[in-house]
Amino acid sequence: MEAVALIIVLIVVVGGLIVLASSIRVVQQFENGIVFRFGQVQRDGQLRPGAVRRPGLTAIVPIVERMQKVSQQTITMGVPGQDGITQDNVSVRVDAVVYFRVIDPVKAIVNVHNYGYAVSQVAQTSLRSVIGQADMQELLGEREKINARLRVIIDEITEGPWGILIERVEIKDVSLPEGMKRSMARQAEAERERRARIITADGEFQASKRLAAAAEIMSQDPAALQLRLLQTVVEVSAEKNSTLVMPLPVEILRFFDKVAGGSGPAPGGEGSKLDLGERLAKAEEELAKAAEQPSTLESAEDVPPVIGLDEPKRQSASEEPRGITSGDPGPETGEQRR
């Protein structure tokens, strides 16, 4: 009899240890425990006391109660790529990332089955809806606006009834068709080409004005043209050239014209030298003013005036008519000889 009693005591002790072990639960710091008593977590429409267990060591009644743990960490979930047509009729494929966490563990367990899968489906449908409402420029350049719109749409569905807070939504990649990529590349190339042509035209416009002013000033003194010719010859002769082409100066023709009996005062008179000095001083002053102002192609009025072209030229002594003047007597007629 004593042996039978000892066996019964051992069975009771072992059973008690098993029941005690099955009733003790450990809830982690990032979790909350939801305790169902006979399958109920609410009573008369209100949350039953002790239904939500905080992190730490807790105990439940075996067979009567069952506890389910819910993680409250932020969950990162990738949204599969969704094909859609934008508002400007461009086919794109967009994938995103959703960051969410459980703020009401009772709603996340009771109101929705597998809340992770539910959030994934809501994110996919919302992403397709946003793609149809936006154009390609917004998808590529205004992603912050698209992300905020997606977050508001998904959070409105999940936070109230499911107890899930959408912390952030990020569009990860936007895939465009190959034809659209080539079109965008051509557009960018054309824009760069347009800017390059504008800059080149601006440089040519300014250079033409400066060259015209320099030519006008140099034309007042033949020696300046001769010096420029010699400088050009020196620059050309520095290269390894077998042929050198030299233009014939106009002064040589004037020399032969003098020898042949041409008349007229020399172009280098005192009045011409004074006029040349005034023009040089005025040209230096205008060029100094133009260097201080930024150049632009908006208006031709911003370019400094060309000396000699924007104001009337003075007739030099060399341009006076040659040969028989109005004061010289003409050939005698037949009546005068008679």
mmCIF file of C-alpha atoms in Angstrom:
data_model
loop_
_atom_site.group_PDB
_atom_site.id
_atom_site.type_symbol
_atom_site.label_atom_id
_atom_site.label_comp_id
_atom_site.label_asym_id
_atom_site.label_seq_id
_atom_site.Cartn_x
_atom_site.Cartn_y
_atom_site.Cartn_z
ATOM 1 C CA MET A 1 0.000 0.000 0.000
ATOM 2 C CA GLU A 2 2.792 2.383 0.783
ATOM 3 C CA ALA A 3 4.283 1.790 -2.675
ATOM 4 C CA VAL A 4 0.986 2.571 -4.352
ATOM 5 C CA ALA A 5 0.609 5.760 -2.325
ATOM 6 C CA LEU A 6 4.142 6.781 -3.223
ATOM 7 C CA ILE A 7 3.450 6.273 -6.910
ATOM 8 C CA ILE A 8 0.281 8.355 -6.694
ATOM 9 C CA VAL A 9 2.134 11.164 -4.938
ATOM 10 C CA LEU A 10 4.833 11.110 -7.605
ATOM 11 C CA ILE A 11 2.207 11.254 -10.356
ATOM 12 C CA VAL A 12 0.506 14.205 -8.718
ATOM 13 C CA VAL A 13 3.792 16.039 -8.251
ATOM 14 C CA VAL A 14 4.851 15.460 -11.844
ATOM 15 C CA GLY A 15 1.443 16.528 -13.117
ATOM 16 C CA GLY A 16 1.573 19.664 -11.007
ATOM 17 C CA LEU A 17 5.000 20.517 -12.369
ATOM 18 C CA ILE A 18 3.770 20.015 -15.923
ATOM 19 C CA VAL A 19 0.718 22.198 -15.325
ATOM 20 C CA LEU A 20 2.863 24.884 -13.671
ATOM 21 C CA ALA A 21 5.330 24.816 -16.542
ATOM 22 C CA SER A 22 2.566 25.112 -19.111
ATOM 23 C CA SER A 23 1.005 28.051 -17.290
ATOM 24 C CA ILE A 24 4.152 30.189 -17.132
ATOM 25 C CA ARG A 25 4.875 32.428 -20.127
ATOM 26 C CA VAL A 26 7.655 34.922 -20.919
ATOM 27 C CA VAL A 27 6.740 37.997 -22.980
ATOM 28 C CA GLN A 28 9.699 39.702 -24.702
ATOM 29 C CA GLN A 29 10.329 43.433 -24.494
ATOM 30 C CA PHE A 30 9.191 44.047 -28.092
ATOM 31 C CA GLU A 31 6.023 41.945 -27.722
ATOM 32 C CA ASN A 32 2.572 42.087 -26.169
ATOM 33 C CA GLY A 33 0.608 39.002 -25.111
ATOM 34 C CA ILE A 34 -3.089 38.642 -25.937
ATOM 35 C CA VAL A 35 -4.837 36.192 -23.574
ATOM 36 C CA PHE A 36 -7.982 34.428 -24.818
ATOM 37 C CA ARG A 37 -10.192 32.945 -22.049
ATOM 38 C CA PHE A 38 -12.493 30.360 -23.550
ATOM 39 C CA GLY A 39 -11.802 32.013 -26.901
ATOM 40 C CA GLN A 40 -12.797 35.506 -25.710
ATOM 41 C CA VAL A 41 -10.643 38.593 -25.358
ATOM 42 C CA GLN A 42 -13.538 41.035 -24.912
ATOM 43 C CA ARG A 43 -16.595 40.871 -22.698
ATOM 44 C CA ASP A 44 -19.763 42.866 -23.298
ATOM 45 C CA GLY A 45 -18.016 44.938 -25.959
ATOM 46 C CA GLN A 46 -15.168 45.926 -23.652
ATOM 47 C CA LEU A 47 -11.670 44.569 -23.259
ATOM 48 C CA ARG A 48 -11.509 41.973 -20.503
ATOM 49 C CA PRO A 49 -9.143 42.789 -17.603
ATOM 50 C CA GLY A 50 -5.857 41.003 -18.015
ATOM 51 C CA ALA A 51 -6.431 40.364 -21.692
ATOM 52 C CA VAL A 52 -3.234 42.190 -22.712
ATOM 53 C CA ARG A 53 -0.044 41.101 -20.933
ATOM 54 C CA ARG A 54 2.958 43.422 -20.840
ATOM 55 C CA PRO A 55 6.589 42.301 -21.310
ATOM 56 C CA GLY A 56 7.935 40.114 -18.515
ATOM 57 C CA LEU A 57 6.989 36.892 -16.706
ATOM 58 C CA THR A 58 3.282 36.064 -16.638
ATOM 59 C CA ALA A 59 1.037 33.089 -15.971
ATOM 60 C CA ILE A 60 -2.150 31.794 -17.525
ATOM 61 C CA VAL A 61 -4.671 29.147 -16.548
ATOM 62 C CA PRO A 62 -3.961 25.972 -18.525
ATOM 63 C CA ILE A 63 -6.718 24.698 -20.799
ATOM 64 C CA VAL A 64 -8.897 27.698 -19.890
ATOM 65 C CA GLU A 65 -6.683 30.441 -21.309
ATOM 66 C CA ARG A 66 -4.514 30.691 -24.399
ATOM 67 C CA MET A 67 -1.991 33.462 -25.088
ATOM 68 C CA GLN A 68 -0.860 34.758 -28.494
ATOM 69 C CA LYS A 69 2.149 37.068 -28.789
ATOM 70 C CA VAL A 70 2.180 40.082 -31.131
ATOM 71 C CA SER A 71 5.406 41.825 -32.128
ATOM 72 C CA GLN A 72 5.393 45.622 -32.025
ATOM 73 C CA GLN A 73 8.650 46.118 -33.909
ATOM 74 C CA THR A 74 8.744 48.103 -37.143
ATOM 75 C CA ILE A 75 8.314 45.674 -40.025
ATOM 76 C CA THR A 76 9.929 46.313 -43.407
ATOM 77 C CA MET A 77 7.944 44.857 -46.277
ATOM 78 C CA GLY A 78 8.767 45.102 -49.960
ATOM 79 C CA VAL A 79 5.910 45.773 -52.358
ATOM 80 C CA PRO A 80 6.252 43.790 -55.604
ATOM 81 C CA GLY A 81 6.654 45.803 -58.812
ATOM 82 C CA GLN A 82 3.346 47.004 -60.226
ATOM 83 C CA ASP A 83 2.727 47.739 -63.912
ATOM 84 C CA GLY A 84 0.596 50.773 -64.667
ATOM 85 C CA ILE A 85 -0.098 53.594 -67.090
ATOM 86 C CA THR A 86 0.511 57.140 -65.914
ATOM 87 C CA GLN A 87 -1.780 60.089 -66.482
ATOM 88 C CA ASP A 88 0.210 61.071 -69.595
ATOM 89 C CA ASN A 89 -0.097 57.536 -71.081
ATOM 90 C CA VAL A 90 3.371 56.184 -70.282
ATOM 91 C CA SER A 91 3.739 52.514 -69.275
ATOM 92 C CA VAL A 92 5.867 52.168 -66.130
ATOM 93 C CA ARG A 93 6.726 49.535 -63.541
ATOM 94 C CA VAL A 94 7.070 50.772 -59.953
ATOM 95 C CA ASP A 95 8.084 48.923 -56.789
ATOM 96 C CA ALA A 96 8.122 50.300 -53.251
ATOM 97 C CA VAL A 97 8.957 49.585 -49.592
ATOM 98 C CA VAL A 98 6.491 49.933 -46.678
ATOM 99 C CA TYR A 99 7.516 50.431 -43.031
ATOM 100 C CA PHE A 100 4.734 49.689 -40.484
ATOM 101 C CA ARG A 101 4.201 48.519 -36.891
ATOM 102 C CA VAL A 102 1.340 47.306 -34.677
ATOM 103 C CA ILE A 103 -0.004 49.906 -32.268
ATOM 104 C CA ASP A 104 -3.130 47.993 -31.146
ATOM 105 C CA PRO A 105 -2.367 44.262 -30.783
ATOM 106 C CA VAL A 106 -6.004 43.327 -30.075
ATOM 107 C CA LYS A 107 -7.273 44.830 -33.362
ATOM 108 C CA ALA A 108 -4.328 43.357 -35.292
ATOM 109 C CA ILE A 109 -5.252 39.849 -34.073
ATOM 110 C CA VAL A 110 -9.039 40.005 -33.859
ATOM 111 C CA ASN A 111 -10.071 42.263 -36.768
ATOM 112 C CA VAL A 112 -7.808 40.971 -39.540
ATOM 113 C CA HIS A 113 -6.361 37.608 -40.432
ATOM 114 C CA ASN A 114 -2.624 37.741 -41.194
ATOM 115 C CA TYR A 115 -2.212 41.512 -41.033
ATOM 116 C CA GLY A 116 1.136 41.376 -42.854
ATOM 117 C CA TYR A 117 -0.450 39.901 -45.977
ATOM 118 C CA ALA A 118 -3.329 42.366 -45.724
ATOM 119 C CA VAL A 119 -0.974 45.354 -45.597
ATOM 120 C CA SER A 120 0.897 43.995 -48.616
ATOM 121 C CA GLN A 121 -2.286 43.763 -50.687
ATOM 122 C CA VAL A 122 -3.434 47.242 -49.685
ATOM 123 C CA ALA A 123 -0.010 48.663 -50.611
ATOM 124 C CA GLN A 124 -0.108 47.031 -54.060
ATOM 125 C CA THR A 125 -3.579 48.313 -54.925
ATOM 126 C CA SER A 126 -2.785 51.806 -53.588
ATOM 127 C CA LEU A 127 0.432 51.907 -55.600
ATOM 128 C CA ARG A 128 -1.440 51.126 -58.811
ATOM 129 C CA SER A 129 -4.016 53.807 -58.019
ATOM 130 C CA VAL A 130 -1.338 56.458 -57.413
ATOM 131 C CA ILE A 131 0.476 55.511 -60.647
ATOM 132 C CA GLY A 132 -2.701 56.164 -62.635
ATOM 133 C CA GLN A 133 -3.214 59.571 -60.995
ATOM 134 C CA ALA A 134 0.348 60.876 -61.489
ATOM 135 C CA ASP A 135 2.337 61.685 -64.606
ATOM 136 C CA MET A 136 5.831 60.541 -65.480
ATOM 137 C CA GLN A 137 7.481 63.793 -64.376
ATOM 138 C CA GLU A 138 6.031 63.416 -60.855
ATOM 139 C CA LEU A 139 7.151 59.789 -60.591
ATOM 140 C CA LEU A 140 10.716 60.710 -61.559
ATOM 141 C CA GLY A 141 11.232 64.100 -59.932
ATOM 142 C CA GLU A 142 8.639 64.442 -57.148
ATOM 143 C CA ARG A 143 8.897 61.157 -55.279
ATOM 144 C CA GLU A 144 8.418 62.781 -51.872
ATOM 145 C CA LYS A 145 4.944 63.887 -52.904
ATOM 146 C CA ILE A 146 4.095 60.407 -54.208
ATOM 147 C CA ASN A 147 5.434 58.782 -51.010
ATOM 148 C CA ALA A 148 3.327 61.062 -48.804
ATOM 149 C CA ARG A 149 0.223 60.346 -50.879
ATOM 150 C CA LEU A 150 0.781 56.584 -50.644
ATOM 151 C CA ARG A 151 1.306 56.756 -46.887
ATOM 152 C CA VAL A 152 -1.947 58.657 -46.341
ATOM 153 C CA ILE A 153 -3.957 56.219 -48.476
ATOM 154 C CA ILE A 154 -2.579 53.059 -46.845
ATOM 155 C CA ASP A 155 -2.654 54.440 -43.296
ATOM 156 C CA GLU A 156 -6.302 55.478 -43.636
ATOM 157 C CA ILE A 157 -7.246 51.843 -44.340
ATOM 158 C CA THR A 158 -5.041 50.112 -41.778
ATOM 159 C CA GLU A 159 -4.754 52.320 -38.679
ATOM 160 C CA GLY A 160 -8.370 52.596 -37.543
ATOM 161 C CA PRO A 161 -9.808 49.104 -38.115
ATOM 162 C CA TRP A 162 -6.588 47.050 -37.948
ATOM 163 C CA GLY A 163 -4.490 48.925 -35.394
ATOM 164 C CA ILE A 164 -1.477 49.158 -37.753
ATOM 165 C CA LEU A 165 0.457 52.405 -38.197
ATOM 166 C CA ILE A 166 2.154 53.055 -41.554
ATOM 167 C CA GLU A 167 5.341 54.892 -40.656
ATOM 168 C CA ARG A 168 6.818 55.429 -44.107
ATOM 169 C CA VAL A 169 6.386 54.455 -47.763
ATOM 170 C CA GLU A 170 9.264 54.756 -50.238
ATOM 171 C CA ILE A 171 9.208 54.258 -54.004
ATOM 172 C CA LYS A 172 12.284 52.172 -54.696
ATOM 173 C CA ASP A 173 12.523 52.051 -58.478
ATOM 174 C CA VAL A 174 10.678 53.308 -61.571
ATOM 175 C CA SER A 175 11.284 51.289 -64.731
ATOM 176 C CA LEU A 176 10.572 52.994 -68.075
ATOM 177 C CA PRO A 177 10.263 51.410 -71.534
ATOM 178 C CA GLU A 178 13.388 51.435 -73.695
ATOM 179 C CA GLY A 179 11.771 53.714 -76.268
ATOM 180 C CA MET A 180 10.971 56.299 -73.600
ATOM 181 C CA LYS A 181 14.546 56.135 -72.296
ATOM 182 C CA ARG A 182 15.896 56.826 -75.785
ATOM 183 C CA SER A 183 13.467 59.734 -76.236
ATOM 184 C CA MET A 184 14.561 61.270 -72.923
ATOM 185 C CA ALA A 185 18.210 60.856 -73.894
ATOM 186 C CA ARG A 186 17.584 62.651 -77.210
ATOM 187 C CA GLN A 187 15.744 65.429 -75.400
ATOM 188 C CA ALA A 188 18.631 65.948 -72.967
ATOM 189 C CA GLU A 189 21.130 65.922 -75.842
ATOM 190 C CA ALA A 190 19.092 68.480 -77.786
ATOM 191 C CA GLU A 191 18.907 70.740 -74.737
ATOM 192 C CA ARG A 192 22.683 70.603 -74.270
ATOM 193 C CA GLU A 193 23.194 71.291 -77.977
ATOM 194 C CA ARG A 194 20.876 74.316 -77.756
ATOM 195 C CA ARG A 195 22.847 75.762 -74.848
ATOM 196 C CA ALA A 196 26.138 75.187 -76.657
ATOM 197 C CA ARG A 197 24.873 76.966 -79.772
ATOM 198 C CA ILE A 198 23.643 79.931 -77.747
ATOM 199 C CA ILE A 199 27.017 80.285 -76.028
ATOM 200 C CA THR A 200 28.852 79.998 -79.352
ATOM 201 C CA ALA A 201 26.574 82.584 -80.968
ATOM 202 C CA ASP A 202 27.128 84.931 -78.032
ATOM 203 C CA GLY A 203 30.891 84.632 -78.455
ATOM 204 C CA GLU A 204 30.718 85.177 -82.207
ATOM 205 C CA PHE A 205 28.467 88.225 -81.740
ATOM 206 C CA GLN A 206 30.863 89.879 -79.294
ATOM 207 C CA ALA A 207 33.915 88.948 -81.351
ATOM 208 C CA SER A 208 32.411 90.439 -84.517
ATOM 209 C CA LYS A 209 31.787 93.746 -82.749
ATOM 210 C CA ARG A 210 35.308 93.869 -81.378
ATOM 211 C CA LEU A 211 36.850 92.944 -84.748
ATOM 212 C CA ALA A 212 34.815 95.608 -86.498
ATOM 213 C CA ALA A 213 35.991 98.218 -83.996
ATOM 214 C CA ALA A 214 39.613 97.084 -84.358
ATOM 215 C CA ALA A 215 39.401 97.183 -88.154
ATOM 216 C CA GLU A 216 37.969 100.686 -88.100
ATOM 217 C CA ILE A 217 40.760 101.953 -85.843
ATOM 218 C CA MET A 218 43.531 100.210 -87.803
ATOM 219 C CA SER A 219 42.215 101.564 -91.089
ATOM 220 C CA GLN A 220 43.051 105.111 -89.960
ATOM 221 C CA ASP A 221 46.788 104.399 -90.033
ATOM 222 C CA PRO A 222 48.289 102.286 -92.875
ATOM 223 C CA ALA A 223 51.307 101.447 -90.704
ATOM 224 C CA ALA A 224 49.080 99.529 -88.295
ATOM 225 C CA LEU A 225 47.828 97.336 -91.120
ATOM 226 C CA GLN A 226 51.386 96.710 -92.257
ATOM 227 C CA LEU A 227 52.468 95.718 -88.733
ATOM 228 C CA ARG A 228 49.514 93.363 -88.441
ATOM 229 C CA LEU A 229 50.440 91.807 -91.770
ATOM 230 C CA LEU A 230 54.007 91.226 -90.610
ATOM 231 C CA GLN A 231 52.787 89.695 -87.363
ATOM 232 C CA THR A 232 50.577 87.278 -89.278
ATOM 233 C CA VAL A 233 53.531 86.301 -91.481
ATOM 234 C CA VAL A 234 55.636 85.569 -88.403
ATOM 235 C CA GLU A 235 52.888 83.385 -86.907
ATOM 236 C CA VAL A 236 52.458 81.434 -90.140
ATOM 237 C CA SER A 237 56.201 80.977 -90.667
ATOM 238 C CA ALA A 238 56.529 79.361 -87.223
ATOM 239 C CA GLU A 239 54.731 76.295 -88.589
ATOM 240 C CA LYS A 240 56.402 73.791 -90.866
ATOM 241 C CA ASN A 241 54.793 74.970 -94.071
ATOM 242 C CA SER A 242 56.224 74.600 -97.569
ATOM 243 C CA THR A 243 54.095 77.381 -99.070
ATOM 244 C CA LEU A 244 53.533 80.895 -97.769
ATOM 245 C CA VAL A 245 50.856 83.092 -99.331
ATOM 246 C CA MET A 246 51.307 86.852 -98.804
ATOM 247 C CA PRO A 247 48.711 89.424 -99.836
ATOM 248 C CA LEU A 248 49.818 92.498 -101.778
ATOM 249 C CA PRO A 249 49.534 95.629 -99.589
ATOM 250 C CA VAL A 250 47.362 98.432 -100.884
ATOM 251 C CA GLU A 251 50.174 100.922 -100.149
ATOM 252 C CA ILE A 252 52.225 99.524 -103.027
ATOM 253 C CA LEU A 253 49.407 100.295 -105.422
ATOM 254 C CA ARG A 254 49.203 103.810 -104.012
ATOM 255 C CA PHE A 255 52.976 104.192 -104.515
ATOM 256 C CA PHE A 256 52.688 103.245 -108.172
ATOM 257 C CA ASP A 257 49.739 105.602 -108.476
ATOM 258 C CA LYS A 258 51.900 108.470 -107.154
ATOM 259 C CA VAL A 259 54.724 107.619 -109.526
ATOM 260 C CA ALA A 260 52.275 107.586 -112.437
ATOM 261 C CA GLY A 261 51.315 111.201 -111.678
ATOM 262 C CA GLY A 262 48.406 110.887 -109.247
ATOM 263 C CA SER A 263 47.696 113.984 -107.172
ATOM 264 C CA GLY A 264 46.205 114.581 -103.762
ATOM 265 C CA PRO A 265 47.459 115.287 -100.310
ATOM 266 C CA ALA A 266 49.041 112.571 -98.203
ATOM 267 C CA PRO A 267 46.631 110.687 -95.957
ATOM 268 C CA GLY A 268 48.836 111.123 -92.907
ATOM 269 C CA GLY A 269 48.287 114.868 -92.406
ATOM 270 C CA GLU A 270 48.031 116.675 -89.103
ATOM 271 C CA GLY A 271 44.221 116.606 -89.068
ATOM 272 C CA SER A 272 44.195 112.854 -89.688
ATOM 273 C CA LYS A 273 46.622 112.205 -86.810
ATOM 274 C CA LEU A 274 44.487 114.251 -84.424
ATOM 275 C CA ASP A 275 41.371 112.409 -85.562
ATOM 276 C CA LEU A 276 43.109 109.036 -85.037
ATOM 277 C CA GLY A 277 44.131 109.960 -81.483
ATOM 278 C CA GLU A 278 40.599 110.931 -80.586
ATOM 279 C CA ARG A 279 39.237 107.698 -82.019
ATOM 280 C CA LEU A 280 41.791 105.579 -80.140
ATOM 281 C CA ALA A 281 40.972 107.283 -76.833
ATOM 282 C CA LYS A 282 37.260 106.879 -77.399
ATOM 283 C CA ALA A 283 37.644 103.220 -78.413
ATOM 284 C CA GLU A 284 39.663 102.412 -75.271
ATOM 285 C CA GLU A 285 37.045 104.105 -73.102
ATOM 286 C CA GLU A 286 34.169 102.209 -74.735
ATOM 287 C CA LEU A 287 35.953 98.841 -74.520
ATOM 288 C CA ALA A 288 36.742 99.430 -70.831
ATOM 289 C CA LYS A 289 33.083 100.130 -70.133
ATOM 290 C CA ALA A 290 31.994 97.039 -72.074
ATOM 291 C CA ALA A 291 34.399 94.790 -70.141
ATOM 292 C CA GLU A 292 32.745 95.750 -66.848
ATOM 293 C CA GLN A 293 29.245 94.797 -68.022
ATOM 294 C CA PRO A 294 28.116 91.125 -68.379
ATOM 295 C CA SER A 295 27.381 90.038 -71.898
ATOM 296 C CA THR A 296 24.037 88.599 -72.947
ATOM 297 C CA LEU A 297 22.091 87.848 -76.106
ATOM 298 C CA GLU A 298 18.813 89.301 -74.815
ATOM 299 C CA SER A 299 19.342 92.631 -76.652
ATOM 300 C CA ALA A 300 21.885 94.011 -79.069
ATOM 301 C CA GLU A 301 21.766 97.361 -77.222
ATOM 302 C CA ASP A 302 23.977 95.887 -74.446
ATOM 303 C CA VAL A 303 26.948 95.616 -76.838
ATOM 304 C CA PRO A 304 29.138 98.763 -76.854
ATOM 305 C CA PRO A 305 28.923 100.857 -80.043
ATOM 306 C CA VAL A 306 31.396 100.242 -82.816
ATOM 307 C CA ILE A 307 33.751 103.120 -83.293
ATOM 308 C CA GLY A 308 33.477 104.365 -86.848
ATOM 309 C CA LEU A 309 30.374 102.308 -87.701
ATOM 310 C CA ASP A 310 27.808 103.646 -85.230
ATOM 311 C CA GLU A 311 28.839 107.268 -85.864
ATOM 312 C CA PRO A 312 29.422 109.051 -89.213
ATOM 313 C CA LYS A 313 32.868 108.840 -90.694
ATOM 314 C CA ARG A 314 34.917 111.846 -91.390
ATOM 315 C CA GLN A 315 36.102 112.109 -94.927
ATOM 316 C CA SER A 316 39.876 111.890 -94.943
ATOM 317 C CA ALA A 317 42.094 113.856 -97.188
ATOM 318 C CA SER A 318 42.973 110.740 -99.152
ATOM 319 C CA GLU A 319 39.355 110.358 -100.348
ATOM 320 C CA GLU A 320 39.207 113.786 -102.041
ATOM 321 C CA PRO A 321 38.479 113.640 -105.762
ATOM 322 C CA ARG A 322 41.475 113.523 -107.933
ATOM 323 C CA GLY A 323 42.178 114.845 -111.455
ATOM 324 C CA ILE A 324 40.441 117.905 -112.886
ATOM 325 C CA THR A 325 38.596 119.955 -110.250
ATOM 326 C CA SER A 326 35.705 122.326 -110.713
ATOM 327 C CA GLY A 327 38.051 125.360 -110.617
ATOM 328 C CA ASP A 328 40.261 124.233 -113.480
ATOM 329 C CA PRO A 329 39.396 125.490 -116.983
ATOM 330 C CA GLY A 330 37.870 122.900 -119.253
ATOM 331 C CA PRO A 331 38.814 122.193 -122.841
ATOM 332 C CA GLU A 332 38.119 125.000 -125.237
ATOM 333 C CA THR A 333 35.172 124.661 -127.520
ATOM 334 C CA GLY A 334 35.114 125.479 -131.192
ATOM 335 C CA GLU A 335 33.351 128.883 -130.669
ATOM 336 C CA GLN A 336 35.972 129.975 -128.119
ATOM 337 C CA ARG A 337 38.795 129.172 -130.550
ATOM 338 C CA ARG A 338 37.096 131.205 -133.213
#
